Short mmCIF file of C-alpha atoms in Angstrom, two decimals:
data_model
loop_
_atom_site.label_atom_id
_atom_site.label_comp_id
_atom_site.label_asym_id
_atom_site.label_seq_id
_atom_site.Cartn_x
_atom_site.Cartn_y
_atom_site.Cartn_z
CA MET Q 1 -15.23 -12.11 -6.33
CA ALA Q 2 -11.88 -13.81 -6.91
CA GLN Q 3 -11.48 -11.99 -10.21
CA ARG Q 4 -12.50 -8.57 -8.85
CA PRO Q 5 -9.69 -7.31 -6.60
CA VAL Q 6 -8.86 -3.81 -5.45
CA PHE Q 7 -5.15 -3.02 -5.50
CA ILE Q 8 -3.91 -0.10 -3.38
CA CYS Q 9 -0.45 1.17 -4.30
CA GLY Q 10 1.87 4.14 -3.94
CA ALA Q 11 5.33 4.94 -2.61
CA HIS Q 12 6.08 3.87 0.96
CA ARG Q 13 4.77 6.40 3.53
CA SER Q 14 2.33 7.91 1.05
CA GLY Q 15 -0.84 6.89 2.90
CA THR Q 16 -1.59 3.49 1.38
CA THR Q 17 -2.14 1.96 4.82
CA LEU Q 18 -4.68 4.63 5.73
CA VAL Q 19 -6.71 4.00 2.57
CA ARG Q 20 -6.68 0.25 3.22
CA ASP Q 21 -7.72 0.73 6.85
CA MET Q 22 -10.60 3.02 5.85
CA LEU Q 23 -11.94 0.29 3.57
CA ASP Q 24 -11.30 -2.48 6.09
CA ASN Q 25 -14.67 -2.81 7.80
CA HIS Q 26 -16.97 -2.33 4.82
CA PRO Q 27 -19.26 -5.38 4.44
CA ALA Q 28 -18.84 -5.48 0.64
CA LEU Q 29 -15.05 -5.83 0.88
CA ALA Q 30 -12.69 -8.50 2.17
CA VAL Q 31 -9.63 -6.42 3.03
CA VAL Q 32 -6.43 -8.40 3.62
CA PRO Q 33 -4.98 -6.70 6.75
CA ALA Q 34 -1.29 -7.16 5.91
CA GLU Q 35 0.66 -6.09 2.86
CA GLY Q 36 0.41 -8.54 -0.02
CA THR Q 37 3.89 -7.88 -1.49
CA PHE Q 38 3.31 -10.79 -3.88
CA ILE Q 39 4.84 -9.32 -7.02
CA THR Q 40 7.41 -7.21 -5.20
CA ASN Q 41 8.71 -9.92 -2.87
CA LEU Q 42 6.87 -13.19 -2.29
CA GLU Q 43 6.51 -14.42 -5.85
CA SER Q 44 10.24 -14.82 -6.48
CA ARG Q 45 10.71 -16.54 -3.10
CA LEU Q 46 7.74 -18.81 -3.75
CA LEU Q 47 9.05 -19.91 -7.15
CA ARG Q 48 12.35 -20.93 -5.58
CA GLN Q 49 10.49 -23.51 -3.52
CA PRO Q 50 9.78 -27.01 -4.88
CA PRO Q 51 6.16 -27.06 -6.11
CA ILE Q 52 5.12 -29.49 -3.38
CA GLN Q 53 6.34 -27.07 -0.67
CA ARG Q 54 4.85 -23.83 -2.01
CA LEU Q 55 1.56 -24.06 -0.13
CA GLN Q 56 3.39 -24.68 3.13
CA PHE Q 57 5.79 -21.80 2.45
CA LEU Q 58 3.08 -19.27 1.68
CA GLY Q 59 0.84 -20.50 4.49
CA CYS Q 60 3.58 -20.09 7.09
CA GLU Q 61 4.47 -16.66 5.72
CA TRP Q 62 0.89 -15.45 6.02
CA LEU Q 63 0.35 -16.93 9.46
CA CYS Q 64 3.30 -14.80 10.59
CA ARG Q 65 1.82 -11.73 8.93
CA LEU Q 66 -1.57 -12.29 10.54
CA ALA Q 67 0.17 -12.44 13.90
CA ASN Q 68 1.49 -8.97 12.99
CA PRO Q 69 5.17 -9.15 13.96
CA ILE Q 70 5.82 -5.42 13.28
CA HIS Q 71 5.14 -4.45 16.91
CA GLN Q 72 2.09 -2.30 16.21
CA HIS Q 73 -1.48 -2.66 17.43
CA PRO Q 74 -3.57 -4.64 16.77
CA TYR Q 75 -1.19 -7.56 17.18
CA TRP Q 76 -3.39 -10.59 16.49
CA LEU Q 77 -5.21 -9.79 13.27
CA LEU Q 78 -7.53 -12.79 13.44
CA GLY Q 79 -8.14 -12.46 17.16
CA SER Q 80 -6.85 -14.58 20.02
CA SER Q 81 -6.98 -18.36 20.19
CA ALA Q 82 -8.99 -20.18 22.84
CA ALA Q 83 -8.83 -23.68 24.28
CA ASP Q 84 -11.43 -24.95 21.80
CA ARG Q 85 -10.69 -22.76 18.79
CA SER Q 86 -7.82 -21.13 16.92
CA PRO Q 87 -8.61 -18.71 14.08
CA TYR Q 88 -5.09 -19.31 12.75
CA VAL Q 89 -5.69 -23.03 12.41
CA GLU Q 90 -8.94 -22.13 10.64
CA PHE Q 91 -7.07 -19.82 8.27
CA ALA Q 92 -4.52 -22.55 7.50
CA ARG Q 93 -7.31 -25.02 6.75
CA ALA Q 94 -9.13 -22.47 4.58
CA LEU Q 95 -5.94 -21.78 2.61
CA MET Q 96 -5.40 -25.51 2.10
CA ALA Q 97 -8.94 -25.71 0.72
CA TRP Q 98 -8.80 -22.67 -1.55
CA TRP Q 99 -5.28 -23.33 -2.85
CA PRO Q 100 -6.12 -26.18 -5.30
CA LEU Q 101 -9.31 -24.40 -6.40
CA ALA Q 102 -7.49 -21.16 -7.19
CA GLN Q 103 -4.72 -23.08 -8.93
CA GLN Q 104 -7.21 -24.98 -11.07
CA ARG Q 105 -9.57 -22.14 -11.94
CA MET Q 106 -6.99 -19.32 -12.26
CA SER Q 107 -3.85 -21.10 -13.44
CA HIS Q 108 -3.70 -18.72 -16.42
CA ILE Q 109 -2.54 -15.90 -14.12
CA ALA Q 110 0.69 -15.90 -12.16
CA SER Q 111 -0.87 -14.21 -9.11
CA TRP Q 112 -3.30 -17.03 -8.30
CA PRO Q 113 -1.53 -17.84 -4.97
CA LEU Q 114 -2.41 -14.33 -3.77
CA VAL Q 115 -6.03 -14.98 -4.72
CA ALA Q 116 -5.98 -18.14 -2.59
CA VAL Q 117 -4.75 -16.10 0.39
CA ALA Q 118 -7.44 -13.46 -0.12
CA LEU Q 119 -10.19 -16.07 -0.37
CA ALA Q 120 -8.93 -17.89 2.73
CA TYR Q 121 -8.95 -14.63 4.69
CA ALA Q 122 -12.44 -13.76 3.41
CA HIS Q 123 -13.61 -17.27 4.32
CA CYS Q 124 -12.38 -16.88 7.92
CA THR Q 125 -13.73 -13.38 8.49
CA ASN Q 126 -16.72 -12.60 6.28
CA GLY Q 127 -17.68 -16.03 5.09
CA VAL Q 128 -17.71 -16.88 1.40
CA ARG Q 129 -21.24 -18.10 0.69
CA ALA Q 130 -23.68 -18.08 -2.18
CA ASN Q 131 -25.66 -15.28 -0.53
CA SER Q 132 -22.60 -13.32 0.58
CA VAL Q 133 -22.66 -9.53 0.17
CA LEU Q 134 -18.94 -9.49 -0.60
CA GLN Q 135 -18.14 -7.89 -3.93
CA ARG Q 136 -14.34 -7.54 -3.96
CA TRP Q 137 -11.17 -8.36 -2.07
CA VAL Q 138 -8.60 -5.69 -1.29
CA GLU Q 139 -4.85 -5.76 -0.82
CA LYS Q 140 -2.24 -3.04 -0.63
CA THR Q 141 1.39 -3.21 -1.63
CA PRO Q 142 3.57 -0.09 -1.84
CA THR Q 143 5.35 0.38 -5.21
CA ASN Q 144 2.89 -1.95 -6.98
CA GLU Q 145 2.17 0.97 -9.30
CA ARG Q 146 5.16 -0.26 -11.31
CA PHE Q 147 3.19 -3.36 -12.25
CA LEU Q 148 -0.17 -1.90 -13.25
CA ASP Q 149 0.03 -3.37 -16.76
CA ARG Q 150 0.47 -6.85 -15.32
CA LEU Q 151 -2.33 -6.36 -12.79
CA ARG Q 152 -4.69 -5.18 -15.52
CA SER Q 153 -3.74 -8.12 -17.70
CA GLU Q 154 -4.32 -10.68 -14.95
CA PHE Q 155 -7.42 -9.01 -13.49
CA PRO Q 156 -9.37 -7.08 -16.17
CA ASP Q 157 -12.07 -6.21 -13.61
CA ALA Q 158 -9.63 -4.92 -10.99
CA LYS Q 159 -9.88 -1.50 -9.39
CA LEU Q 160 -6.56 0.34 -8.96
CA ILE Q 161 -6.14 2.97 -6.23
CA HIS Q 162 -2.91 4.97 -6.37
CA VAL Q 163 -2.06 7.14 -3.35
CA VAL Q 164 0.39 10.05 -3.56
CA ARG Q 165 1.60 12.48 -0.93
CA HIS Q 166 3.70 15.64 -0.78
CA PRO Q 167 7.33 14.59 -1.36
CA PHE Q 168 8.54 16.57 1.66
CA ALA Q 169 6.16 14.66 3.93
CA VAL Q 170 7.12 11.25 2.52
CA TYR Q 171 10.85 11.95 2.82
CA ALA Q 172 10.48 13.41 6.31
CA SER Q 173 8.49 10.38 7.48
CA HIS Q 174 11.31 8.05 6.44
CA LYS Q 175 13.94 10.30 7.98
CA TYR Q 176 12.04 10.82 11.23
CA GLU Q 177 11.59 7.08 11.74
CA GLN Q 178 15.32 6.48 11.46
CA GLN Q 179 16.05 9.36 13.85
CA GLN Q 180 13.67 7.88 16.41
CA LEU Q 181 15.55 4.59 16.17
CA GLY Q 182 18.89 6.35 16.61
CA ARG Q 183 19.99 5.52 13.08
CA VAL Q 184 21.47 7.52 10.24
CA PHE Q 185 19.05 7.95 7.33
CA ARG Q 186 20.71 5.95 4.56
CA ASN Q 187 17.75 5.25 2.26
CA ALA Q 188 17.49 8.68 0.67
CA LYS Q 189 18.35 7.41 -2.82
CA ARG Q 190 15.71 4.70 -2.70
CA VAL Q 191 13.07 7.11 -1.40
CA LEU Q 192 13.84 9.59 -4.18
CA ARG Q 193 13.71 6.82 -6.79
CA ASP Q 194 10.40 5.48 -5.50
CA LEU Q 195 8.85 8.96 -5.42
CA ARG Q 196 10.04 9.78 -8.92
CA LEU Q 197 8.64 6.56 -10.35
CA SER Q 198 5.36 6.83 -8.43
CA TYR Q 199 4.69 10.40 -9.55
CA ARG Q 200 5.58 9.54 -13.13
CA VAL Q 201 3.10 6.66 -13.12
CA ALA Q 202 0.42 8.83 -11.50
CA LEU Q 203 0.67 11.48 -14.20
CA GLU Q 204 0.68 8.95 -17.04
CA GLN Q 205 -2.21 6.90 -15.66
CA SER Q 206 -4.39 9.91 -14.88
CA CYS Q 207 -4.13 11.11 -18.47
CA ASN Q 208 -4.28 7.89 -20.44
CA HIS Q 209 -6.43 5.31 -18.63
CA ARG Q 210 -10.07 4.73 -17.75
CA SER Q 211 -11.31 6.68 -14.77
CA ASP Q 212 -13.58 3.79 -13.76
CA GLN Q 213 -10.56 1.51 -13.26
CA TYR Q 214 -7.84 3.81 -11.92
CA LEU Q 215 -8.26 6.33 -9.08
CA LEU Q 216 -5.56 8.74 -7.95
CA ILE Q 217 -5.88 9.93 -4.35
CA ARG Q 218 -3.81 12.63 -2.71
CA TYR Q 219 -3.21 11.89 0.95
CA GLU Q 220 -3.72 15.54 1.88
CA ASP Q 221 -7.13 15.64 0.21
CA LEU Q 222 -8.13 12.55 2.17
CA LEU Q 223 -7.41 14.35 5.44
CA GLU Q 224 -8.68 17.81 4.55
CA SER Q 225 -11.81 16.81 2.60
CA THR Q 226 -12.53 13.43 4.12
CA HIS Q 227 -16.28 13.29 3.43
CA THR Q 228 -15.82 14.25 -0.21
CA MET Q 229 -13.01 11.77 -0.73
CA VAL Q 230 -14.90 8.95 1.00
CA GLU Q 231 -17.85 9.51 -1.31
CA LYS Q 232 -15.50 9.55 -4.30
CA LEU Q 233 -13.83 6.34 -3.12
CA ALA Q 234 -17.17 4.60 -2.54
CA ALA Q 235 -18.46 5.66 -5.96
CA PHE Q 236 -15.29 4.37 -7.60
CA LEU Q 237 -15.70 0.97 -5.93
CA ASN Q 238 -19.49 0.91 -6.40
CA ILE Q 239 -20.07 0.40 -2.69
CA GLU Q 240 -22.34 2.21 -0.24
CA PRO Q 241 -20.63 5.23 1.42
CA LEU Q 242 -21.18 3.95 4.94
CA PRO Q 243 -19.97 5.94 8.00
CA ILE Q 244 -17.52 3.13 8.83
CA LEU Q 245 -15.36 4.35 5.94
CA MET Q 246 -14.44 7.26 8.23
CA GLN Q 247 -13.13 4.91 10.92
CA PRO Q 248 -9.78 3.25 10.09
CA THR Q 249 -9.51 -0.34 11.31
CA ALA Q 250 -7.39 -3.43 10.67
CA ALA Q 251 -9.25 -6.73 10.72
CA GLY Q 252 -12.13 -4.78 12.28
CA LEU Q 253 -10.02 -3.44 15.16
CA PRO Q 254 -9.28 0.31 15.59
CA VAL Q 255 -5.78 1.23 14.44
CA PRO Q 256 -3.36 3.80 15.93
CA SER Q 257 -2.64 7.22 14.48
CA ASN Q 258 -2.03 7.48 10.74
CA SER Q 259 0.80 9.95 11.41
CA SER Q 260 4.44 8.96 11.77
CA PHE Q 261 5.17 12.09 13.78
CA THR Q 262 2.94 11.53 16.79
CA ALA Q 263 1.70 8.67 18.92
CA GLU Q 264 -1.20 10.80 20.09
CA GLY Q 265 -4.74 10.56 18.81
CA VAL Q 266 -7.67 8.24 19.31
CA PRO Q 267 -7.40 4.80 17.64
CA GLY Q 268 -9.83 4.47 14.77
CA CYS Q 269 -9.88 8.23 14.10
CA LEU Q 270 -8.13 10.21 11.38
CA ASN Q 271 -5.25 12.44 12.45
CA SER Q 272 -5.17 15.56 10.28
CA ALA Q 273 -1.96 17.02 11.79
CA HIS Q 274 0.19 16.28 8.76
CA HIS Q 275 2.48 19.33 8.64
CA ARG Q 276 4.89 18.30 11.41
CA TRP Q 277 7.40 17.33 8.71
CA THR Q 278 8.30 20.98 8.20
CA THR Q 279 10.66 20.80 11.19
CA THR Q 280 12.35 17.59 10.05
CA LEU Q 281 13.88 18.54 6.71
CA THR Q 282 17.05 20.54 6.21
CA ARG Q 283 17.50 23.08 3.42
CA PHE Q 284 19.59 20.50 1.59
CA ASP Q 285 16.78 17.95 1.84
CA ARG Q 286 14.23 20.38 0.42
CA GLU Q 287 16.42 21.50 -2.45
CA ARG Q 288 17.30 17.94 -3.34
CA LEU Q 289 13.65 16.88 -3.40
CA THR Q 290 12.65 19.93 -5.43
CA ALA Q 291 15.35 19.23 -8.01
CA VAL Q 292 14.65 15.51 -8.39
CA VAL Q 293 10.84 15.26 -8.13
CA GLY Q 294 9.69 18.87 -8.08
CA GLU Q 295 8.41 19.04 -11.65
CA SER Q 296 6.19 15.95 -11.41
CA ALA Q 297 5.08 16.81 -7.86
CA THR Q 298 4.02 20.27 -9.04
CA SER Q 299 2.01 18.69 -11.84
CA LEU Q 300 0.15 16.71 -9.17
CA GLY Q 301 -0.77 19.93 -7.38
CA TYR Q 302 1.95 20.17 -4.75
CA ASP Q 303 3.71 23.44 -3.95
CA LEU Q 304 7.48 23.30 -3.74
CA PRO Q 305 9.88 26.22 -3.26
CA ALA Q 306 11.72 27.65 -6.23
CA LEU Q 307 15.28 26.50 -6.78
CA ALA Q 308 18.06 28.17 -8.73
CA LEU Q 309 18.51 26.49 -12.09
CA TRP Q 310 22.18 25.77 -11.62
CA ARG Q 311 21.57 24.09 -8.23
CA ALA Q 312 18.74 22.01 -9.66
CA ARG Q 313 21.05 20.78 -12.43
CA LEU Q 314 23.70 19.80 -9.89
CA PHE Q 315 21.22 17.80 -7.81
CA ARG Q 316 19.84 16.03 -10.89
CA LEU Q 317 23.33 15.21 -12.10
CA ALA Q 318 24.23 13.78 -8.69
CA ALA Q 319 21.03 11.72 -8.72
CA ARG Q 320 21.81 10.26 -12.16
CA ILE Q 321 25.38 9.43 -11.16
CA SER Q 322 24.33 7.71 -7.93
CA GLN Q 323 21.68 5.76 -9.83
CA LYS Q 324 24.23 4.45 -12.30
CA VAL Q 325 26.67 3.55 -9.54
CA SER Q 326 24.01 1.67 -7.55
#
């Protein structure tokens, strides 16, 4: 199982969390309930630590993540502690046990510390036994699509799930969040860059790589044709299409709405109201998105409004200049 991960990737706000949460409670999968961010963040920080302190560093980092400090339900991803038992102490002990085994058996790959975390989580939740029904472990990290070659090299038996979403919806989700916090939206350049790279990877991978290893999912299809997409997802992972795949959870607990635009909805149920973004974007926002990512987004099946050629050229020129400056 250690060598058979499922990596979920895609630009931020594209629906990667929803896909992970739909897989969360399946008995054949050990789904890590917090973002892995190993290649994108933790690996460089880990390597700056003295070797003797790396286990402690990563263990403390993951204990914080399992206590879910992002102020969203469910807060305690391993459950609450009691007078005679703490699942977080159990996780720490499991990680201490799996760490040297993963290092010894998988030292040929740089991502072995992430494997140790996944095995420790599986040990504490599903149990890792000789007769276990677990087949794979799952982690999601937005923007990991930039590292698919490395992931394939380290894990030849990995399954790669790439989630994309309409660029207007992704951009509006970022912008709406900042508005709700009373902030000015200053991350537009990064969002555009991430979308452009994600779409480019999606088009290249869909055309040139094995369909049994790479699966592209459109967020809109997941909401509008849920049964069909769940069956497709289960077939891709070679798991039984159980009804629980229709019920998003984190660490087995129902999660809030999958929409950034509403707090309404029943936890553990899909929210299909995904067009609220139409009231969030200005004309400038739409034209800018169309100019920068419109061609690749259209190739992925998304409809974007037409834009005068001269305006599109101006937006693209501004995007190239800002990229060079940054």
